Amino acid sequence: DTGVSQNPRHKITKRGQNVTFRCDPISEHNRLYWYRQTLGQGPEFLTYFQNEAQLEKSRLLSDRFSAERPKGSFSTLEIQRTEQGDSAMYLCASSFGTGNWGEQFFGPGTRLTVL
Amino acid sequence: QQQVKQSPQSLIVQKGGISIINCAYENTAFDYFPWYQQFPGKGPALLIAIRPDVSEKKEGRFTISFNKSAKQFSLHIMDSQPGDSATYFCAASGGTDKLIFGTGTRLQVFP
C-alpha cells in the first residue's frame, strides 16, 4: 500500500499522560500536514512541514503539542500532559509540490481518547 | 475571514436524484477549492477540485460550480447512489496551501 499510513490507529490514554503518533507520507512527497478533527466537524489545520522544515503552526497547537519531521520523511506528533479536550481524530496528509495547492492525500487518522 | 461556511448540515436524497452542497468563503486570497469525501473511520479523500479561473469543472457524476463574484462554490452529485452516502467537506486554501475546511454535510442516499 503506497498511501499515507498512521500509527497507532487508536489510542486510549489517561489525562496527564504523554502520547506520540507517527505518520508515514507517500514516498517522495515533500510536504506533510497535521490536522485535528473532532466529531461532527471538518479537519482543522495544526501544522505543516516542507521537507524537514516546520513552516507553519496553528494557534490551536499549544505548547503541549510538538511535531517533528527529522529527515524529511516520517513525522511524529507528540502531545504532553494530555487533557480530555485533546480527544479527537488526528489526521496526517502529504502532498508533492513546490508552489501552492499540491493535492493533499490523507491517512486514515489516529483516534485519541483521553479518559 | 478564514472561515468556509457549508450548507446544508445534512441531506437526504433518493437514488438517482441530484445532491447539491453549497459553500461560501470570505478570503479573496483563496485560490484552490477542493471537495473531500469521508466515510466513517476513514480519512478524507479528494473528490474534485477547482481553481477560480474556471466557473465549472466536471468529473464523472461530480461537478463543481464556482461563482467568484459571489465567493461561493457548490458540489453537484448527479444520479446519486447509495454508495455516495458519506460526509462531504468543502475546503479552500491560498498562499500556504493549508486547507480550511467547512463543517461538513452528511449525505444519505436511499434506494
PDB file of N, CA and C in Angstrom, chain A residues 9 31 33 35 37 40-45 48 56 89 91 95 99-109 111, chain B residues 2 9 31-32 36 38 41-46 49 51 87 89 93-104:
ATOM      1  N   ARG A   9      -3.683   3.399  15.133  1.00  0.00           N
ATOM      2  CA  ARG A   9      -4.981   3.829  14.631  1.00  0.00           C
ATOM      3  C   ARG A   9      -5.870   4.315  15.766  1.00  0.00           C
ATOM      4  N   ARG A  31       5.805  17.502   1.249  1.00  0.00           N
ATOM      5  CA  ARG A  31       5.015  18.263   2.211  1.00  0.00           C
ATOM      6  C   ARG A  31       4.191  17.329   3.085  1.00  0.00           C
ATOM      7  N   TYR A  33       1.341  17.421   6.463  1.00  0.00           N
ATOM      8  CA  TYR A  33       0.418  18.252   7.245  1.00  0.00           C
ATOM      9  C   TYR A  33      -0.192  17.422   8.374  1.00  0.00           C
ATOM     10  N   TYR A  35      -3.639  17.604  10.842  1.00  0.00           N
ATOM     11  CA  TYR A  35      -4.935  18.216  11.099  1.00  0.00           C
ATOM     12  C   TYR A  35      -5.572  17.495  12.285  1.00  0.00           C
ATOM     13  N   GLN A  37      -9.468  16.564  13.858  1.00  0.00           N
ATOM     14  CA  GLN A  37     -10.893  16.545  13.543  1.00  0.00           C
ATOM     15  C   GLN A  37     -11.680  16.049  14.745  1.00  0.00           C
ATOM     16  N   GLY A  40     -18.191  15.537  14.156  1.00  0.00           N
ATOM     17  CA  GLY A  40     -19.146  16.423  13.515  1.00  0.00           C
ATOM     18  C   GLY A  40     -18.546  17.695  12.941  1.00  0.00           C
ATOM     19  N   GLN A  41     -17.226  17.784  12.923  1.00  0.00           N
ATOM     20  CA  GLN A  41     -16.554  18.980  12.401  1.00  0.00           C
ATOM     21  C   GLN A  41     -15.606  18.619  11.268  1.00  0.00           C
ATOM     22  N   GLY A  42     -15.232  19.621  10.505  1.00  0.00           N
ATOM     23  CA  GLY A  42     -14.214  19.413   9.499  1.00  0.00           C
ATOM     24  C   GLY A  42     -12.828  19.413  10.115  1.00  0.00           C
ATOM     25  N   PRO A  43     -11.852  18.852   9.421  1.00  0.00           N
ATOM     26  CA  PRO A  43     -10.481  18.887   9.940  1.00  0.00           C
ATOM     27  C   PRO A  43      -9.990  20.319  10.122  1.00  0.00           C
ATOM     28  N   GLU A  44      -9.211  20.522  11.190  1.00  0.00           N
ATOM     29  CA  GLU A  44      -8.606  21.826  11.454  1.00  0.00           C
ATOM     30  C   GLU A  44      -7.093  21.704  11.333  1.00  0.00           C
ATOM     31  N   PHE A  45      -6.510  22.626  10.622  1.00  0.00           N
ATOM     32  CA  PHE A  45      -5.069  22.620  10.383  1.00  0.00           C
ATOM     33  C   PHE A  45      -4.311  22.809  11.686  1.00  0.00           C
ATOM     34  N   TYR A  48       2.480  22.154   9.479  1.00  0.00           N
ATOM     35  CA  TYR A  48       2.844  21.803   8.111  1.00  0.00           C
ATOM     36  C   TYR A  48       4.363  21.831   7.959  1.00  0.00           C
ATOM     37  N   GLU A  56       4.726  26.261   9.319  1.00  0.00           N
ATOM     38  CA  GLU A  56       3.584  26.981   9.887  1.00  0.00           C
ATOM     39  C   GLU A  56       2.977  26.163  11.018  1.00  0.00           C
ATOM     40  N   MET A  89      -9.740  12.962  16.358  1.00  0.00           N
ATOM     41  CA  MET A  89      -9.037  12.205  15.326  1.00  0.00           C
ATOM     42  C   MET A  89      -7.902  13.086  14.824  1.00  0.00           C
ATOM     43  N   LEU A  91      -5.298  13.634  11.963  1.00  0.00           N
ATOM     44  CA  LEU A  91      -5.107  13.246  10.567  1.00  0.00           C
ATOM     45  C   LEU A  91      -3.793  13.792  10.034  1.00  0.00           C
ATOM     46  N   SER A  95       1.649  15.838   0.409  1.00  0.00           N
ATOM     47  CA  SER A  95       1.494  16.307  -0.965  1.00  0.00           C
ATOM     48  C   SER A  95       2.873  16.538  -1.561  1.00  0.00           C
ATOM     49  N   GLY A  99       5.026  24.904  -5.333  1.00  0.00           N
ATOM     50  CA  GLY A  99       4.231  26.123  -5.247  1.00  0.00           C
ATOM     51  C   GLY A  99       3.044  25.886  -4.350  1.00  0.00           C
ATOM     52  N   ASN A 100       1.948  26.504  -4.685  1.00  0.00           N
ATOM     53  CA  ASN A 100       0.759  26.366  -3.853  1.00  0.00           C
ATOM     54  C   ASN A 100      -0.070  25.156  -4.231  1.00  0.00           C
ATOM     55  N   TRP A 101      -0.923  24.745  -3.379  1.00  0.00           N
ATOM     56  CA  TRP A 101      -2.001  23.791  -3.531  1.00  0.00           C
ATOM     57  C   TRP A 101      -1.662  22.497  -4.216  1.00  0.00           C
ATOM     58  N   GLY A 102      -0.640  21.800  -3.717  1.00  0.00           N
ATOM     59  CA  GLY A 102      -0.454  20.422  -4.135  1.00  0.00           C
ATOM     60  C   GLY A 102      -1.593  19.592  -3.565  1.00  0.00           C
ATOM     61  N   GLU A 103      -2.080  18.618  -4.317  1.00  0.00           N
ATOM     62  CA  GLU A 103      -3.186  17.786  -3.849  1.00  0.00           C
ATOM     63  C   GLU A 103      -2.765  17.050  -2.587  1.00  0.00           C
ATOM     64  N   GLN A 104      -3.592  17.164  -1.549  1.00  0.00           N
ATOM     65  CA  GLN A 104      -3.274  16.534  -0.268  1.00  0.00           C
ATOM     66  C   GLN A 104      -3.974  15.192  -0.150  1.00  0.00           C
ATOM     67  N   PHE A 105      -3.191  14.178   0.184  1.00  0.00           N
ATOM     68  CA  PHE A 105      -3.692  12.828   0.389  1.00  0.00           C
ATOM     69  C   PHE A 105      -3.668  12.547   1.893  1.00  0.00           C
ATOM     70  N   PHE A 106      -4.813  12.136   2.407  1.00  0.00           N
ATOM     71  CA  PHE A 106      -4.941  11.930   3.843  1.00  0.00           C
ATOM     72  C   PHE A 106      -4.743  10.474   4.231  1.00  0.00           C
ATOM     73  N   GLY A 107      -4.199  10.284   5.417  1.00  0.00           N
ATOM     74  CA  GLY A 107      -4.130   8.965   6.013  1.00  0.00           C
ATOM     75  C   GLY A 107      -5.425   8.642   6.728  1.00  0.00           C
ATOM     76  N   PRO A 108      -5.515   7.441   7.338  1.00  0.00           N
ATOM     77  CA  PRO A 108      -6.749   7.011   7.999  1.00  0.00           C
ATOM     78  C   PRO A 108      -6.966   7.664   9.360  1.00  0.00           C
ATOM     79  N   GLY A 109      -5.937   8.321   9.883  1.00  0.00           N
ATOM     80  CA  GLY A 109      -6.090   9.004  11.157  1.00  0.00           C
ATOM     81  C   GLY A 109      -5.744   8.149  12.359  1.00  0.00           C
ATOM     82  N   ARG A 111      -7.210   7.903  16.195  1.00  0.00           N
ATOM     83  CA  ARG A 111      -8.267   8.382  17.101  1.00  0.00           C
ATOM     84  C   ARG A 111      -7.751   8.342  18.529  1.00  0.00           C
TER      85      ARG A 111
ATOM     86  N   GLN B   2     -11.130  33.642   7.671  1.00  0.00           N
ATOM     87  CA  GLN B   2     -10.577  32.368   7.307  1.00  0.00           C
ATOM     88  C   GLN B   2     -11.635  31.286   7.172  1.00  0.00           C
ATOM     89  N   GLN B   9     -26.299  20.987   6.581  1.00  0.00           N
ATOM     90  CA  GLN B   9     -25.577  20.121   7.513  1.00  0.00           C
ATOM     91  C   GLN B   9     -25.825  18.663   7.177  1.00  0.00           C
ATOM     92  N   ASP B  31      -7.355  30.438  -3.494  1.00  0.00           N
ATOM     93  CA  ASP B  31      -7.267  30.191  -4.935  1.00  0.00           C
ATOM     94  C   ASP B  31      -7.337  28.713  -5.292  1.00  0.00           C
ATOM     95  N   TYR B  32      -7.785  27.896  -4.355  1.00  0.00           N
ATOM     96  CA  TYR B  32      -7.901  26.463  -4.607  1.00  0.00           C
ATOM     97  C   TYR B  32      -9.042  25.948  -3.760  1.00  0.00           C
ATOM     98  N   TYR B  36     -13.847  17.082  -0.483  1.00  0.00           N
ATOM     99  CA  TYR B  36     -13.405  15.801   0.038  1.00  0.00           C
ATOM    100  C   TYR B  36     -14.616  14.979   0.463  1.00  0.00           C
ATOM    101  N   GLN B  38     -15.661  11.700   2.960  1.00  0.00           N
ATOM    102  CA  GLN B  38     -15.161  10.935   4.093  1.00  0.00           C
ATOM    103  C   GLN B  38     -16.184   9.915   4.552  1.00  0.00           C
ATOM    104  N   GLY B  41     -14.723   6.413   9.983  1.00  0.00           N
ATOM    105  CA  GLY B  41     -13.487   5.734  10.341  1.00  0.00           C
ATOM    106  C   GLY B  41     -12.371   5.865   9.332  1.00  0.00           C
ATOM    107  N   LYS B  42     -12.578   6.650   8.300  1.00  0.00           N
ATOM    108  CA  LYS B  42     -11.559   6.823   7.259  1.00  0.00           C
ATOM    109  C   LYS B  42     -11.125   8.277   7.186  1.00  0.00           C
ATOM    110  N   GLY B  43      -9.979   8.512   6.557  1.00  0.00           N
ATOM    111  CA  GLY B  43      -9.554   9.871   6.313  1.00  0.00           C
ATOM    112  C   GLY B  43     -10.280  10.443   5.105  1.00  0.00           C
ATOM    113  N   PRO B  44     -10.312  11.762   4.975  1.00  0.00           N
ATOM    114  CA  PRO B  44     -10.949  12.384   3.807  1.00  0.00           C
ATOM    115  C   PRO B  44     -10.222  11.998   2.523  1.00  0.00           C
ATOM    116  N   ALA B  45     -10.984  11.841   1.452  1.00  0.00           N
ATOM    117  CA  ALA B  45     -10.422  11.518   0.137  1.00  0.00           C
ATOM    118  C   ALA B  45     -10.845  12.592  -0.855  1.00  0.00           C
ATOM    119  N   LEU B  46      -9.892  13.090  -1.617  1.00  0.00           N
ATOM    120  CA  LEU B  46     -10.184  14.143  -2.581  1.00  0.00           C
ATOM    121  C   LEU B  46     -11.107  13.628  -3.676  1.00  0.00           C
ATOM    122  N   ALA B  49     -11.533  19.170  -7.497  1.00  0.00           N
ATOM    123  CA  ALA B  49     -11.068  20.479  -7.047  1.00  0.00           C
ATOM    124  C   ALA B  49     -11.128  21.458  -8.207  1.00  0.00           C
ATOM    125  N   ARG B  51      -9.979  25.698  -9.498  1.00  0.00           N
ATOM    126  CA  ARG B  51      -9.318  26.982  -9.288  1.00  0.00           C
ATOM    127  C   ARG B  51     -10.254  28.070  -9.803  1.00  0.00           C
ATOM    128  N   THR B  87     -19.880  11.730   4.363  1.00  0.00           N
ATOM    129  CA  THR B  87     -19.814  13.144   4.730  1.00  0.00           C
ATOM    130  C   THR B  87     -18.917  13.860   3.727  1.00  0.00           C
ATOM    131  N   PHE B  89     -16.946  17.389   2.596  1.00  0.00           N
ATOM    132  CA  PHE B  89     -16.358  18.626   3.089  1.00  0.00           C
ATOM    133  C   PHE B  89     -15.872  19.473   1.919  1.00  0.00           C
ATOM    134  N   SER B  93      -7.969  26.992   0.102  1.00  0.00           N
ATOM    135  CA  SER B  93      -6.613  27.353   0.513  1.00  0.00           C
ATOM    136  C   SER B  93      -6.083  28.450  -0.389  1.00  0.00           C
ATOM    137  N   GLY B  94      -5.052  29.114   0.096  1.00  0.00           N
ATOM    138  CA  GLY B  94      -4.417  30.164  -0.686  1.00  0.00           C
ATOM    139  C   GLY B  94      -3.129  30.566  -0.011  1.00  0.00           C
ATOM    140  N   GLY B  95      -2.104  30.760  -0.782  1.00  0.00           N
ATOM    141  CA  GLY B  95      -0.844  31.200  -0.195  1.00  0.00           C
ATOM    142  C   GLY B  95       0.007  30.056   0.294  1.00  0.00           C
ATOM    143  N   THR B  96      -0.391  29.446   1.416  1.00  0.00           N
ATOM    144  CA  THR B  96       0.462  28.428   2.022  1.00  0.00           C
ATOM    145  C   THR B  96      -0.021  27.008   1.769  1.00  0.00           C
ATOM    146  N   ASP B  97      -1.149  26.863   1.159  1.00  0.00           N
ATOM    147  CA  ASP B  97      -1.856  25.621   0.828  1.00  0.00           C
ATOM    148  C   ASP B  97      -2.326  24.793   2.002  1.00  0.00           C
ATOM    149  N   LYS B  98      -2.313  25.334   3.237  1.00  0.00           N
ATOM    150  CA  LYS B  98      -3.049  24.659   4.306  1.00  0.00           C
ATOM    151  C   LYS B  98      -4.528  24.771   3.948  1.00  0.00           C
ATOM    152  N   LEU B  99      -5.267  23.712   4.220  1.00  0.00           N
ATOM    153  CA  LEU B  99      -6.677  23.676   3.854  1.00  0.00           C
ATOM    154  C   LEU B  99      -7.540  24.176   5.007  1.00  0.00           C
ATOM    155  N   ILE B 100      -8.497  25.025   4.681  1.00  0.00           N
ATOM    156  CA  ILE B 100      -9.528  25.461   5.625  1.00  0.00           C
ATOM    157  C   ILE B 100     -10.796  24.727   5.216  1.00  0.00           C
ATOM    158  N   PHE B 101     -11.307  23.887   6.115  1.00  0.00           N
ATOM    159  CA  PHE B 101     -12.441  23.039   5.794  1.00  0.00           C
ATOM    160  C   PHE B 101     -13.758  23.643   6.269  1.00  0.00           C
ATOM    161  N   GLY B 102     -14.823  23.328   5.530  1.00  0.00           N
ATOM    162  CA  GLY B 102     -16.167  23.591   6.012  1.00  0.00           C
ATOM    163  C   GLY B 102     -16.540  22.580   7.087  1.00  0.00           C
ATOM    164  N   THR B 103     -17.747  22.715   7.613  1.00  0.00           N
ATOM    165  CA  THR B 103     -18.178  21.881   8.738  1.00  0.00           C
ATOM    166  C   THR B 103     -18.752  20.542   8.309  1.00  0.00           C
ATOM    167  N   GLY B 104     -18.908  20.333   7.010  1.00  0.00           N
ATOM    168  CA  GLY B 104     -19.323  19.020   6.524  1.00  0.00           C
ATOM    169  C   GLY B 104     -20.823  18.913   6.269  1.00  0.00           C
TER     170      GLY B 104
END
